[in-house]
Short mmCIF file of C-alpha atoms in Angstrom, two decimals:
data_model
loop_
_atom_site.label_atom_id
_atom_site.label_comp_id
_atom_site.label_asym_id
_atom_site.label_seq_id
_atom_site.Cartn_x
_atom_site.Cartn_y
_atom_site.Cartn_z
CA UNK A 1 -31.38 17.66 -23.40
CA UNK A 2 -31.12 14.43 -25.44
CA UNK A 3 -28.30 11.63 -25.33
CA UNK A 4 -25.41 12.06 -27.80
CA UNK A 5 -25.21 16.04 -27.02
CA UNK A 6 -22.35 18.00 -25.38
CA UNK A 7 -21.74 20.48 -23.23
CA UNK A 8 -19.29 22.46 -20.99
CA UNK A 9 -19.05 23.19 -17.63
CA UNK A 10 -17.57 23.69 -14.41
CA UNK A 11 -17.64 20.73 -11.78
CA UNK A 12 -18.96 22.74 -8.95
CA UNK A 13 -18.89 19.78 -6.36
CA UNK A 14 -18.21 15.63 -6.22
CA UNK A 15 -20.60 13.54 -4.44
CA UNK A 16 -19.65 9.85 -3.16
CA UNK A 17 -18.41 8.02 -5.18
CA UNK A 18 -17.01 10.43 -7.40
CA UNK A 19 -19.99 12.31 -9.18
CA UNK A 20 -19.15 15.42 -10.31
CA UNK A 21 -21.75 17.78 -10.43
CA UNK A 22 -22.13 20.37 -13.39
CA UNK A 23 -24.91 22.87 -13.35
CA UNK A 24 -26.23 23.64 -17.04
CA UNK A 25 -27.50 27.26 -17.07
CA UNK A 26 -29.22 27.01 -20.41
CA UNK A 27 -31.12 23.94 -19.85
CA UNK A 28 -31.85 24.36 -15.82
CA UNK A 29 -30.51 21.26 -14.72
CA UNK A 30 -27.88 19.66 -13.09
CA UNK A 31 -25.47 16.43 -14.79
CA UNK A 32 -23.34 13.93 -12.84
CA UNK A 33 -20.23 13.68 -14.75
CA UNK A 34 -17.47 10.92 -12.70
CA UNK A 35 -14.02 11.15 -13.23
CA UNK A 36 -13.32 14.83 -12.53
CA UNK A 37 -12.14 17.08 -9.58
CA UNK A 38 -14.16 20.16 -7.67
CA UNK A 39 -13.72 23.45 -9.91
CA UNK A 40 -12.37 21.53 -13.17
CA UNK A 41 -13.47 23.25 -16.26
CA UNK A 42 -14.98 19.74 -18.65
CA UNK A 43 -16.36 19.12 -21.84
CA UNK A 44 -18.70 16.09 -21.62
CA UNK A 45 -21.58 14.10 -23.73
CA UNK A 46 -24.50 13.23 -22.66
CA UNK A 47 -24.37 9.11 -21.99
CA UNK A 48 -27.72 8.31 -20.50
CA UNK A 49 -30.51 9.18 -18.09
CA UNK A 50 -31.56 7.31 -14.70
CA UNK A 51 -34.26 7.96 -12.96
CA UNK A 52 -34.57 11.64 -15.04
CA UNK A 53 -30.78 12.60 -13.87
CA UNK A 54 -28.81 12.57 -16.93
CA UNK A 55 -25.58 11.60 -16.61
CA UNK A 56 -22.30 12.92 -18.59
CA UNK A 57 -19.10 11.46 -19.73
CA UNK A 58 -15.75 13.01 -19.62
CA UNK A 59 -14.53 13.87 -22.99
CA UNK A 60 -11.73 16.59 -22.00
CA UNK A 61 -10.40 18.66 -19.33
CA UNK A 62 -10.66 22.32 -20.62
CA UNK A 63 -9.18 23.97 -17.69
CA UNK A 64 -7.73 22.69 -14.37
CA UNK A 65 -9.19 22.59 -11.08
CA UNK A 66 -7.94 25.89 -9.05
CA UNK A 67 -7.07 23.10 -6.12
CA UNK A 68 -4.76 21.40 -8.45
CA UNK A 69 -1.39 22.75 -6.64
CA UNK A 70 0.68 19.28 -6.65
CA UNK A 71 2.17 17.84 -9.53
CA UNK A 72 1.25 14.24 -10.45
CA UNK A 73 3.63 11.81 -8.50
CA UNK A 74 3.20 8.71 -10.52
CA UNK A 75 4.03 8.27 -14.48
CA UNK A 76 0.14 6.84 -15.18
CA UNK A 77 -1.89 9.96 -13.49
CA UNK A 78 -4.93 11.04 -14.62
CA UNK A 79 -5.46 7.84 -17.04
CA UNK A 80 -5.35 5.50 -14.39
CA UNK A 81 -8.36 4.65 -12.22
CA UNK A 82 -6.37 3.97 -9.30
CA UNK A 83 -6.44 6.66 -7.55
CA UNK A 84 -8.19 10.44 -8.74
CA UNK A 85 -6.91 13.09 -5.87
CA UNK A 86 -2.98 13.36 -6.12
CA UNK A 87 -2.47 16.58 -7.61
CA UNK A 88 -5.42 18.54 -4.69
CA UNK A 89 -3.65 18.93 -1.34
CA UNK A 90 -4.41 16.28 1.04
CA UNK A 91 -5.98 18.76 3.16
CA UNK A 92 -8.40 20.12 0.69
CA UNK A 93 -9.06 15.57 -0.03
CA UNK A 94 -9.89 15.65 3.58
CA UNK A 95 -12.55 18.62 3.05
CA UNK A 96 -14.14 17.02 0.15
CA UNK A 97 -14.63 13.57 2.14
CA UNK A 98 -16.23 15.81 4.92
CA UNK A 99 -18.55 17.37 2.65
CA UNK A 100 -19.38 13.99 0.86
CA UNK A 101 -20.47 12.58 4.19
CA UNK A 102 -22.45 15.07 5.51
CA UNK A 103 -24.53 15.40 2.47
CA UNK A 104 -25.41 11.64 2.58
CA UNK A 105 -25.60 11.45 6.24
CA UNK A 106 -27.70 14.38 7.21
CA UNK A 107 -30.75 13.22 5.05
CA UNK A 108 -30.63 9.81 6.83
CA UNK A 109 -29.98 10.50 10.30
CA UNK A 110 -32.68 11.32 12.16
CA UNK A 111 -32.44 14.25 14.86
CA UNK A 112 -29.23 15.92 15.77
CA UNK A 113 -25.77 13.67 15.85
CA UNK A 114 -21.78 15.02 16.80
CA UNK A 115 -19.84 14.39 12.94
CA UNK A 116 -16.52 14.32 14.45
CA UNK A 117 -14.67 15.28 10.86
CA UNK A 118 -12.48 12.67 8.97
CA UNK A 119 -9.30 12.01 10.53
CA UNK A 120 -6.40 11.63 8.12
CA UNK A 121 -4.17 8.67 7.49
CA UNK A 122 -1.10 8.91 9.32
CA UNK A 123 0.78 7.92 5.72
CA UNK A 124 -0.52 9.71 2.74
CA UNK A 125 1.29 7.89 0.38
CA UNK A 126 2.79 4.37 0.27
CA UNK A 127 -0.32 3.31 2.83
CA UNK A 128 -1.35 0.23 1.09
CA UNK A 129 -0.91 -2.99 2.84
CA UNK A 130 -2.49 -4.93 -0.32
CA UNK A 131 -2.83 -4.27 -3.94
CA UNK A 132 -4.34 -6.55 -6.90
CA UNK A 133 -2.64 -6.35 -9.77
CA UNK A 134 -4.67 -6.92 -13.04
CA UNK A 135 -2.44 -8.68 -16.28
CA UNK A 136 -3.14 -7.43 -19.92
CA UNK A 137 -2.62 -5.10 -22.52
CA UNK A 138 -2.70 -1.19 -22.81
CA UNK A 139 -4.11 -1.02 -25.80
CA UNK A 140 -5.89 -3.74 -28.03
CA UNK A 141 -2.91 -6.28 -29.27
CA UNK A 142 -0.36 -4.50 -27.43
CA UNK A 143 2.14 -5.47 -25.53
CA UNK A 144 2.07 -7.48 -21.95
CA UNK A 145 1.10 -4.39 -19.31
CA UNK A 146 0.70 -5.61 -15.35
CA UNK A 147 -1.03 -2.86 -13.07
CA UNK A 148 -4.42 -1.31 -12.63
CA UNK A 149 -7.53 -0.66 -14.97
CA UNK A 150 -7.03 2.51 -17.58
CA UNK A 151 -9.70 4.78 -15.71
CA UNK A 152 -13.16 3.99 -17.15
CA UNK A 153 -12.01 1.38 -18.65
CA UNK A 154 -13.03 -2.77 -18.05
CA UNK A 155 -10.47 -4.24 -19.84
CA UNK A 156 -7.14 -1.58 -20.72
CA UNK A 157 -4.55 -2.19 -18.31
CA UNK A 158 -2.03 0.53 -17.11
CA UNK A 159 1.52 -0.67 -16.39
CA UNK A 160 1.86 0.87 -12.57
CA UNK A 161 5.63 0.43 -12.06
CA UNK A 162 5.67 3.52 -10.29
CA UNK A 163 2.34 3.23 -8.03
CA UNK A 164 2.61 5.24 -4.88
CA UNK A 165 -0.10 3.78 -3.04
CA UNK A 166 1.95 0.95 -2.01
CA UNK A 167 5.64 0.40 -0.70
CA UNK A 168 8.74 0.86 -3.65
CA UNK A 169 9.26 -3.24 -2.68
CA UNK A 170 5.33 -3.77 -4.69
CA UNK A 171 6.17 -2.23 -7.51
CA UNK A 172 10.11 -3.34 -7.72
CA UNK A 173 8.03 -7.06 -7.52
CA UNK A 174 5.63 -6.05 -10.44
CA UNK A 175 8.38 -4.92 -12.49
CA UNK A 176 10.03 -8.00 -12.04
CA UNK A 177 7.34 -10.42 -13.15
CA UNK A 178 6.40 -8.80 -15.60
CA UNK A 179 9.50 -8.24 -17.33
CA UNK A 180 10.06 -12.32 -16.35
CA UNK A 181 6.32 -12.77 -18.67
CA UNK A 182 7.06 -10.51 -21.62
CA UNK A 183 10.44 -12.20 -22.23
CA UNK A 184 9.04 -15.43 -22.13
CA UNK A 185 6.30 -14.17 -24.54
CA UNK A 186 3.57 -15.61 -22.25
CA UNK A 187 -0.30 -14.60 -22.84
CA UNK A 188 -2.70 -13.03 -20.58
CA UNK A 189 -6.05 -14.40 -20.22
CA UNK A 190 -8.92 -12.51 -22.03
CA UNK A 191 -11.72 -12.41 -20.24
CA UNK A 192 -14.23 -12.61 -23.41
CA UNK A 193 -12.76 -15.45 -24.98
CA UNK A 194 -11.92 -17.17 -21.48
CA UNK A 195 -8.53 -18.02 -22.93
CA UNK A 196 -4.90 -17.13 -21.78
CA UNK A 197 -2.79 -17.85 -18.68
CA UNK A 198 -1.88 -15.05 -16.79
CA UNK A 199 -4.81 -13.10 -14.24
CA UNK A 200 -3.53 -11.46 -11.78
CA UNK A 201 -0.30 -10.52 -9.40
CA UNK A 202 -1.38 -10.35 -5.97
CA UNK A 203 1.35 -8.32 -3.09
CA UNK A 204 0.41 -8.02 1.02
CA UNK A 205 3.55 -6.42 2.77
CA UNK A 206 2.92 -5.81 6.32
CA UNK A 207 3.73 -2.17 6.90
CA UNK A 208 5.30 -2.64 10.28
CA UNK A 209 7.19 -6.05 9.53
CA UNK A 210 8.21 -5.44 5.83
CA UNK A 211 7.12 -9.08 5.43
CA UNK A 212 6.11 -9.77 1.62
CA UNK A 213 3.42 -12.43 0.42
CA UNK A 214 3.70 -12.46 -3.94
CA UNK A 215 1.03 -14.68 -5.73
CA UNK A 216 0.66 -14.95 -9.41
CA UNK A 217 -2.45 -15.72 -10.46
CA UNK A 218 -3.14 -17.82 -12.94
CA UNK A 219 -5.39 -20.28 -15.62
CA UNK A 220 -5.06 -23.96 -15.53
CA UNK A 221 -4.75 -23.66 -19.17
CA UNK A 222 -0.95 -23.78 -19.41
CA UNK A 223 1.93 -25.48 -17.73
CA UNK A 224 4.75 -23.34 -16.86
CA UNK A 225 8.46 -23.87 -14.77
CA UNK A 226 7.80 -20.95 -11.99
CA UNK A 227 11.00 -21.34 -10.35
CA UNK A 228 13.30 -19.42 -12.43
CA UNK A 229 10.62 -16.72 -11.77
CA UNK A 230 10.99 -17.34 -7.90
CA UNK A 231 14.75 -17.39 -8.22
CA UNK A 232 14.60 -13.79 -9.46
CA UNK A 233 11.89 -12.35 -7.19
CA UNK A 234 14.36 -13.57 -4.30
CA UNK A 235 17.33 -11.94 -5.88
CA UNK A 236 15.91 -8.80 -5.81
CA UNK A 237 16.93 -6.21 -3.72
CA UNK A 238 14.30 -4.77 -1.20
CA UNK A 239 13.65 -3.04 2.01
CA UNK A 240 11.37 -5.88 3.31
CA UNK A 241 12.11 -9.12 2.62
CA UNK A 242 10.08 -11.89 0.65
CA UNK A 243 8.70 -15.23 2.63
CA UNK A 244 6.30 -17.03 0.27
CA UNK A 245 5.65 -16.67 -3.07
CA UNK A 246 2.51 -18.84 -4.55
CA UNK A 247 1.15 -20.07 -7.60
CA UNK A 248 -2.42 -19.48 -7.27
CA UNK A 249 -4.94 -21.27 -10.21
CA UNK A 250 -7.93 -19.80 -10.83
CA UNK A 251 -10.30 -21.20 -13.27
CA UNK A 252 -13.52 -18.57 -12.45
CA UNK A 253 -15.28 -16.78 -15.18
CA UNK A 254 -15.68 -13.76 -13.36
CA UNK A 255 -12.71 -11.14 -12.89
CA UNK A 256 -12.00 -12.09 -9.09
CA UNK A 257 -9.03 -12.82 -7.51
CA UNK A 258 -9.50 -16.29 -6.06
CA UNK A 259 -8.61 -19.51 -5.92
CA UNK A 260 -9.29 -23.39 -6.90
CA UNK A 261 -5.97 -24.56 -6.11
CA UNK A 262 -2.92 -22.86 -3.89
CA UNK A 263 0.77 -23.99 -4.95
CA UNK A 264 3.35 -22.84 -2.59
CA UNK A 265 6.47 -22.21 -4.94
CA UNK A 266 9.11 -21.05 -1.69
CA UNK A 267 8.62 -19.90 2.01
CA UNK A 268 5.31 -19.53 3.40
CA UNK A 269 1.58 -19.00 3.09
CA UNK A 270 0.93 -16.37 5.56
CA UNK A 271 2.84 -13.32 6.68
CA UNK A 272 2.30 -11.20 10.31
CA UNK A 273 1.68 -7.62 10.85
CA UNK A 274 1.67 -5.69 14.09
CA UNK A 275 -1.44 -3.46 14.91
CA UNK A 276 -2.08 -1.61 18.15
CA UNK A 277 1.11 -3.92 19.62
CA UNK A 278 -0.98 -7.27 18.52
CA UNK A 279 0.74 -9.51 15.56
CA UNK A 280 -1.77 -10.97 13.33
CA UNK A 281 -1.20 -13.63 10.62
CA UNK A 282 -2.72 -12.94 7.31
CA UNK A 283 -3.11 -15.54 4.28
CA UNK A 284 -3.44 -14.36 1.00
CA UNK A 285 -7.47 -14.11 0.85
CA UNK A 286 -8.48 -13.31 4.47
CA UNK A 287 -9.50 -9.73 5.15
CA UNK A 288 -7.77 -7.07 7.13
CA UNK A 289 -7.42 -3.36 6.75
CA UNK A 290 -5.54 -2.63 3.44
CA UNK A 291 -3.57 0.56 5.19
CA UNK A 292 -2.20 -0.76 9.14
CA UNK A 293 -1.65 2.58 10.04
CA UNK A 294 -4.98 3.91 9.69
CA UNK A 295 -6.15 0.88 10.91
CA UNK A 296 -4.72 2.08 14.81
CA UNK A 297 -6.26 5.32 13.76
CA UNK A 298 -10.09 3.25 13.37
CA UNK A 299 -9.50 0.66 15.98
CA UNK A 300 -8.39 3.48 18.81
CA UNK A 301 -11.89 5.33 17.83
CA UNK A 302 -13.73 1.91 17.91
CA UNK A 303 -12.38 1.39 21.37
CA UNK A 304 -13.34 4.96 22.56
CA UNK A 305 -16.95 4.55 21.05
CA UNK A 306 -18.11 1.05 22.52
CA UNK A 307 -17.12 2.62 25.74
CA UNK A 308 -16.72 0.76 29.07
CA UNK A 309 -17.19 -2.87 28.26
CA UNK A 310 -15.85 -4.91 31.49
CA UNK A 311 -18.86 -7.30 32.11
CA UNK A 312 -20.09 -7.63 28.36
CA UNK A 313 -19.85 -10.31 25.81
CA UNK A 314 -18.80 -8.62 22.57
CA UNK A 315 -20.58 -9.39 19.41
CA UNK A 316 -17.80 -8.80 16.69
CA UNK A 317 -19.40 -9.66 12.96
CA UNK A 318 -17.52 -10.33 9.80
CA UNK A 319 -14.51 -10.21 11.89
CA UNK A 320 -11.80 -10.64 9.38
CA UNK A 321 -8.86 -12.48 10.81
CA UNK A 322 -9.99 -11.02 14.49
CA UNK A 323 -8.44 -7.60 14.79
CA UNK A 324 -11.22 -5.77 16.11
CA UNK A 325 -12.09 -8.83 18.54
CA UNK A 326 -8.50 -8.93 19.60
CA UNK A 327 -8.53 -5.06 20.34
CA UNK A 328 -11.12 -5.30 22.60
CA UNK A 329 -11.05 -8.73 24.02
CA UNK A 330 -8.54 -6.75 27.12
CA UNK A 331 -11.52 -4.88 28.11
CA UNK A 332 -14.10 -7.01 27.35
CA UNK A 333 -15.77 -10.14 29.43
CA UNK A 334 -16.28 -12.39 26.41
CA UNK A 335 -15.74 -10.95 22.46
CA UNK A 336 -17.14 -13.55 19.53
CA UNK A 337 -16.33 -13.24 15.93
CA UNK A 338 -18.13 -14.42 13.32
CA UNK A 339 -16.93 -14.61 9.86
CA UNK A 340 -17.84 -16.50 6.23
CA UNK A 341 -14.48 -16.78 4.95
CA UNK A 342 -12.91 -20.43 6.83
CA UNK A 343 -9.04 -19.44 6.38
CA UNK A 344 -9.41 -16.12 8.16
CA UNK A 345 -11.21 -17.85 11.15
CA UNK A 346 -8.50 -19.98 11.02
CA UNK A 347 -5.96 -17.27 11.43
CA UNK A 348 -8.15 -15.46 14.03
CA UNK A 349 -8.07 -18.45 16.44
CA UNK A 350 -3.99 -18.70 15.32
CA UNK A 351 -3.54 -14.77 16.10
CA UNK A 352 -5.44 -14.71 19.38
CA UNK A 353 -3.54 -17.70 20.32
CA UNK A 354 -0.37 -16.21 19.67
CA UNK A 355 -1.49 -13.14 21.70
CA UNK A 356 -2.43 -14.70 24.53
CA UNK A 357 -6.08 -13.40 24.67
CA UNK A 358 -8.20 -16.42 25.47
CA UNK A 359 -11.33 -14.72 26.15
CA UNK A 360 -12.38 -14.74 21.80
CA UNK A 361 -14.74 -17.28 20.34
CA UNK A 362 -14.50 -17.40 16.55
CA UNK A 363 -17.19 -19.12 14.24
CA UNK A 364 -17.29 -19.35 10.70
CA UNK A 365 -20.39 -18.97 8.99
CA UNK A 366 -22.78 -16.66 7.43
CA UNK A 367 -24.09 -14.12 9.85
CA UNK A 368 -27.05 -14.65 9.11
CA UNK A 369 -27.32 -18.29 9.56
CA UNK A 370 -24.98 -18.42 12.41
CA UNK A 371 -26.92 -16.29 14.95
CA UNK A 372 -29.39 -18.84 15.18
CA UNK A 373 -26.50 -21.50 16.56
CA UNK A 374 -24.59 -19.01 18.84
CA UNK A 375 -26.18 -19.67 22.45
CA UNK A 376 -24.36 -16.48 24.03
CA UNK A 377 -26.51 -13.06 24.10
CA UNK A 378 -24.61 -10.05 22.73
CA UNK A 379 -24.20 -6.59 25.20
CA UNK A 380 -22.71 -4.92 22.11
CA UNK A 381 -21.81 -5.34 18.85
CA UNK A 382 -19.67 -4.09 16.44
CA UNK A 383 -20.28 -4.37 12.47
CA UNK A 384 -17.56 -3.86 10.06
CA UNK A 385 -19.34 -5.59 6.51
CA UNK A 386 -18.17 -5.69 3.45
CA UNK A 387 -18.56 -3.00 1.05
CA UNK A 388 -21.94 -3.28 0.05
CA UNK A 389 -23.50 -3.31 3.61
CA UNK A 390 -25.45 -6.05 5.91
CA UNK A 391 -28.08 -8.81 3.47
CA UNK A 392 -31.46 -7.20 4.22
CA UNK A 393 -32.36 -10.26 5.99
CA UNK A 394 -29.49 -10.23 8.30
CA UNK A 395 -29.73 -6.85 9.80
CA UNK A 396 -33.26 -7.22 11.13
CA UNK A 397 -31.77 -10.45 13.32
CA UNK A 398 -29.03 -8.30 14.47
CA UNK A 399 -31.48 -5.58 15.63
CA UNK A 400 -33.86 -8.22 17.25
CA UNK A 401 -31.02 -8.61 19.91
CA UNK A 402 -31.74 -5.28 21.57
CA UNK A 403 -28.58 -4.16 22.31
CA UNK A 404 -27.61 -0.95 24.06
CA UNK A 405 -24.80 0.14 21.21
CA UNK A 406 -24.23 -0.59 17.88
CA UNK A 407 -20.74 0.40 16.25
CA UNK A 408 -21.17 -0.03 12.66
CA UNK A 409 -17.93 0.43 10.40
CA UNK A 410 -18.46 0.79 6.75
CA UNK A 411 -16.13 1.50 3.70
CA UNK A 412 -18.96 2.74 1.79
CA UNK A 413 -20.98 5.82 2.82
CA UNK A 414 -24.16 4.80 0.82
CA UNK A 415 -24.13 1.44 2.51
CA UNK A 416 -24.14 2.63 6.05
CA UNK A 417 -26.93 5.22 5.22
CA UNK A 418 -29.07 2.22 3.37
CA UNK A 419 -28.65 0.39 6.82
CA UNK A 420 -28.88 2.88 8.94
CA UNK A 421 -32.50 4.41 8.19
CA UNK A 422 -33.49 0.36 9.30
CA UNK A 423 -31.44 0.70 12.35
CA UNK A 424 -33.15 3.66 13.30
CA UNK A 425 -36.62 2.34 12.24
CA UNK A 426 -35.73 -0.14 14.66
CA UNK A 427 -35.63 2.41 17.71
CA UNK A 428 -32.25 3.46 17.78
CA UNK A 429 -30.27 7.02 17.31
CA UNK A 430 -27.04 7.74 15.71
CA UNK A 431 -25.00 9.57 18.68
CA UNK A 432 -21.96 10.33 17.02
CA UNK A 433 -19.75 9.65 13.93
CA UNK A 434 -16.63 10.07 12.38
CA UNK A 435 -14.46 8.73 9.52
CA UNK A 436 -10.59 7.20 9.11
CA UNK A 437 -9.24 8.80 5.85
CA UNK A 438 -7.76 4.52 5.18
CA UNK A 439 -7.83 5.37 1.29
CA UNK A 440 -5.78 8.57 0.65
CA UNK A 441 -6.00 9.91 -3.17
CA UNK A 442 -9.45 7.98 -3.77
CA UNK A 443 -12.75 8.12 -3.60
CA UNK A 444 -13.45 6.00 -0.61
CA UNK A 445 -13.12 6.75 3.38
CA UNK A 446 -14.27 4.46 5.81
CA UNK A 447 -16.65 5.76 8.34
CA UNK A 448 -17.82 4.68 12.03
CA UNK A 449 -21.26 5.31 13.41
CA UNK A 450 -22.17 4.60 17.36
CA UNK A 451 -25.86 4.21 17.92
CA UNK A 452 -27.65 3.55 21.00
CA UNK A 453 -31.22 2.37 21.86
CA UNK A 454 -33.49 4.73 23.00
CA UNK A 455 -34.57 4.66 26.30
#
């Protein structure tokens, strides 16, 4: 088997994150082949091998997958890389998440543990709370496209007027900006030449309040009137209703959504949602759970997990804008937060104000350098990091505390399972887990782990 060559097969499986895996009878080996769905017949090429596993790419769908029942809801499926699973019944989605986790977590958990099964969204569609919109062209020169990443793809963009991830008020926005841009024959920026103006559309609508944040993202390099563009978002007609729309400049070489400078065009910077009967205020760059209702789905499992907490200080790290802390603070003696991003510490202090809990410390900082300041002693903590896990250097400080239970939340499988042969090194045992289905049609689940010292 040698790079450049191609073969046929049948996807027999798909491993986190979306590895298919083909079995090649005449060579005795197996390929990882992304982009494809359990029991599709593919034709692929041989791209490269890593670590001896060669790995495929897609060339062409011979035959469909037997589990492909649904018809494609949205006018961008399969090209898009926004989401893979919406033509396999959500059920059998479920099944394949279930399978994906056990594989990865039985080799790293050590001794027996209760997998509880993946628990699905309560919305299967229109779930997302959040959604970054990328600016550019479907096809080299073409015309201005606003929406997500052609699948496989770094720089074609799909125009996703018709995304049903998020609400019909996202995508009635996206249509009209970018119908505003392409009449006034404005450029995107191109991320090679680091020229252009417009980056990226970014839309939070709180599921339960209908409350809309819009920020256009753009370069420094041009000067534009945005108000005509404001005048039409707030014409528009929509089932939520708009209260700030911002002008966000960002000058970064990379392709991230952030900002050096915030312009407030109309209304507001911030916009509330309701979780678990708590109202939480959320700016444009502070982290909370991108589908709400799956979010009382995690947080209800999170409370049943820590268990009875009524004399314990709470360790809550990268808290976000405070949900989790906020969830348990009722039951808890003392919950602190700790989290590196200032403006959702900010909100965290504004939100458990506004709730009346007055038993949550927040600190912003580094978790890492912050436990060295914090003079309280942790009964339990809870963990939600980002994607790629606790810094190797953090978790070992965490550990050091000695804590009866851990709850460790993670929205990637391969993260917790890195972290979690440590945790164990460190005389614990995974009791039980379980998984929130919080990102329906995609690759990604977000799971929850209690461990417990050993006595």
């Amino acid at each position: 088997m040698k790079k450049g060559m191609v073969y046929e097969g049948t996807i027999s499986r798909v491993d986190f994150p979306n590895k298919g895996i083909v079995y090649i009878p005449e060579e005795d080996r197996l390929v990882t082949v992304k982009n494809g769905m359990p029991g599709q017949k593919i034709r692929f090429v041989i791209n490269k091998f890593k670590k001896g596993n060669a790995e495929g790419r897609l060339l062409e769908v011979l035959e469909k997958s037997p589990l492909e029942t649904r018809r494609p809801v949205c006018s961008i499926f399969p090209a898009c890389g926004g989401c893979m699973y919406q033509t396999m019944p959500y059920e059998e989605q479920i099944k394949m998440k279930e399978g994906q986790i056990r594989r990865i977590m039985d080799e790293v958990v050590q001794g027996d543990y209760i997998f509880e099964g993946v628990k699905s969204s309560p919305k299967e569609f229109g779930y997302r709370n959040k959604m970054e919109f990328s600016f550019g062209d479907e096809y080299k020169d073409g015309p201005l496209s606003l929406g997500l990443h052609k699948k496989g793809s770094t720089y074609d963009i799909l125009t996703a007027s018709d995304c049903r991830l998020v609400h019909e008020d996202m995508n009635r926005i996206l249509v009209c900006v970018l119908k505003y841009f392409q009449k006034q024959n404005v450029c995107y920026y191109r991320k090679m030449q680091h020229e252009g103006y417009l980056r990226h559309l970014l839309l939070r609508r709180g599921d339960t309040t209908g409350e809309i944040l819009v920020s256009l993202v753009t370069t420094s390099q041009e000067e534009h009137d945005l108000k005509p563009l404001a005048d039409e978002l707030l014409s528009l007609e929509l089932e939520g209703r708009i209260v700030g729309i911002l002008h966000i400049i960002n000058d970064s070489l990379s392709d991230v959504v952030q900002s050096d400078e915030t312009r407030i065009l109309w209304g507001q910077d911030y916009f509330y949602e309701k979780i678990l009967g708590l109202e939480f205020k959320i700016t444009p760059f502070s982290f909370f759970q991108p589908n709400s209702r799956g979010a009382e789905v995690l947080y209800e499992i999170v409370r049943e997990y820590i268990g009875d907490i009524r004399d314990m200080t709470v360790f809550d790290l990268f808290s976000g804008t405070g949900t989790i802390s906020q969830v348990l603070a009722p039951v808890a003696k003392q919950v602190v937060g700790v989290e590196i991003v200032e403006e959702a510490v900010e909100a965290a202090k504004e939100n458990a104000a506004r709730n009346g809990i007055s038993n949550c410390k927040f600190i912003v900082g580094d978790v890492f350098q912050v436990l060295d300041q914090i003079q309280e002693k942790p009964d339990v903590i809870v963990l939600d990091p980002p994607r790629d896990g606790i810094h190797p250097k953090a978790l070992p400080k965490i550990l050091d505390y000695d804590v009866e239970r851990i709850i460790y939340i993670s929205c990637k499988m391969t993260s917790l399972a890195r972290d979690l042969a440590v945790i164990q090194a460190k005389g614990y045992r995974v009791e039980k887990m379980t998984a929130v289905d919080q990102f329906c049609e995609t690759v990604h689940c977000e799971v929850i782990a209690l461990v417990s010292r050993i006595k």
